[in-house]
Amino acid sequence: MRYLSTRDPRPSPSTLSFTEAFLAGLAEDGGLYVPDQLPALSPTALRDYVRLPYAELAARVVSLFAGETFSTDKLRQLTVAAYSRFNRAAVVPLVQLDERLWLLELFHGPTLAFKDLALQLVGPMFDALLARRHEHITVVGATSGDTGCAALEACRDREAIDIFMLFPHNRVSEIQRRQMTTVDSSNAHAIAIEGTFDDCQDLVKALFADIKLRRALNLSAVNSINWARIAAQTVYYFAAGVALGAPTRPISFSVPTGNFGNAYAGHVARCMGLPIDRLVIGTNRNDILARYFATGRMAIAPVEPSFTPSMDIQVPSNFERLLFELKGCSGAAAGDQIRLFRQTGSMPEDDQAWRMARRLFSAHKVDDTQTMDTIGKTYARSGALIDPHTAVAVAAAQTEMSVCNTSAPMIALACAHPAKFPDVVERATGLRPVLPGALSDILERRERLIVLPNDLGAVTRFIRAHARRSENS
Ligand SMILES: *Cc1c(COP(=O)(O)O)cnc(C)c1O
């Protein structure tokens, strides 16, 4: 399998191995890497997935993408280590809410959010590959909350990696901030930027565009733009799908969406052969995706804070991968659209692409009132405490089930532990969720908070000063 950039304009684009695409993260032309073709799983192969331990399933699925770089045995060793850090034997337990609706709990990892599913594996994959190559990398990423602590946790104390995570100052929850600023490791840096998440993403893109810096420090990305994360995120779609009857019975999923990485991974699982009926995108008031699916117009609006900070995003970067596909896998067409979008804040309408997109996804906006309401009602009806992001998925799932006639079981992805957002949950239910043991003292731990202006020069200087030098620079 080869990987190509979503912005390569040439009729026969140059392609990279998994190793190269994995280490680079983002392409030098600013595009995202996608495989030249997706592996196809037959119904028989999917049936074999039933009853596999999660780590075994992950090793098999990820090896379809990374097989040239890691043997299945090596991957198995890494997935067993990664998923043994989760505090549920099932890793991603399914919880039934009512006769048609399930929750897939993706928050039993070290930082209590679904990002752990990918990053606990991708961090060690990086480290193993770099050690083999005697190299050192500098990971730079932007986070609206959960990616940051999950990435810092996945990369901390690793010899071959320095990590810098940018997050919007005062726009993440206290627990999210503390989970980043209390990682006590000299190779892990959390930086608060005086700006929005989109500003942080722009800074990261600008750092990558600085070819000198990029080469000197061996810059790399562990955020949702790395294909390895998408690959690792397809695994729980397979696990949950086959547990509820796929491939015999189609399954629907509802995904609380920010950067579109998680929902896109569902799309990839479906393209690989998992029979997904409805793939539902839940957005909060920052509803660029819901507006796109409703109207065909992709237009930026200012980011507004909400109860679901991990979804306070107006430029969902992984959408570029879908756009590439909608444009007939033309890097020239996708690149043009994205550049126009970045320059003008809106994308030229394309009726054909939009119709294709609407066949693949449904999208529903869920505002803060509805989010609160859903937390309260879910608790009253089924006794489950859900976090606001999960509530967006549940509400979007319920909307979808009420407007479309489908008998497929619906799985809402539960992406954060309710104790990460205790105030909203308490307001909605009267109950204050408690943090699991390992994090119970987080409010007392000492913070190391670095605040920088939304300024490329300042951020570059900080990173240059704190990155350990790359061995091959
Ligand atoms: C990251 C995150 C999301 C958004 O996921 P994307 O892959 O960026 O769409 C939603 N909910 C929670 C709790 C998250 O951490």
Tab-separated table of C-alpha atoms and ligand atoms in Angstrom, residues 113-115 146 256-262 310-311 389 415-416, ligand 1:
chain	number	residue	atom	x	y	z
A	113	ALA	CA	-11.004	10.206	26.357
A	114	PHE	CA	-11.266	8.340	23.083
A	115	LYS	CA	-8.004	9.843	21.783
A	146	ASP	CA	-8.318	15.887	24.675
A	256	PRO	CA	-19.598	13.657	18.154
A	257	THR	CA	-17.502	15.527	15.639
A	258	GLY	CA	-14.862	18.233	15.780
A	259	ASN	CA	-11.912	17.663	13.513
A	260	PHE	CA	-13.744	14.910	11.640
A	261	GLY	CA	-11.088	12.281	12.427
A	262	ASN	CA	-13.378	9.939	14.301
A	310	SER	CA	-13.366	19.312	22.010
A	311	MET	CA	-15.803	20.104	19.208
A	389	HIS	CA	-19.729	15.248	23.919
A	415	CYS	CA	-15.864	9.889	23.713
A	416	ALA	CA	-15.083	11.265	27.187
B	1	LIG	C1	-11.581	14.895	20.036
B	1	LIG	C2	-12.925	14.757	20.581
B	1	LIG	C3	-14.048	14.884	19.768
B	1	LIG	C4	-13.947	15.212	18.298
B	1	LIG	O1	-13.358	14.163	17.562
B	1	LIG	P1	-12.796	14.452	16.094
B	1	LIG	O2	-12.097	13.208	15.701
B	1	LIG	O3	-11.884	15.623	16.219
B	1	LIG	O4	-13.980	14.765	15.247
B	1	LIG	C5	-15.277	14.709	20.343
B	1	LIG	N1	-15.410	14.438	21.645
B	1	LIG	C6	-14.365	14.306	22.458
B	1	LIG	C7	-14.566	14.032	23.899
B	1	LIG	C8	-13.080	14.459	21.963
B	1	LIG	O5	-12.030	14.319	22.764
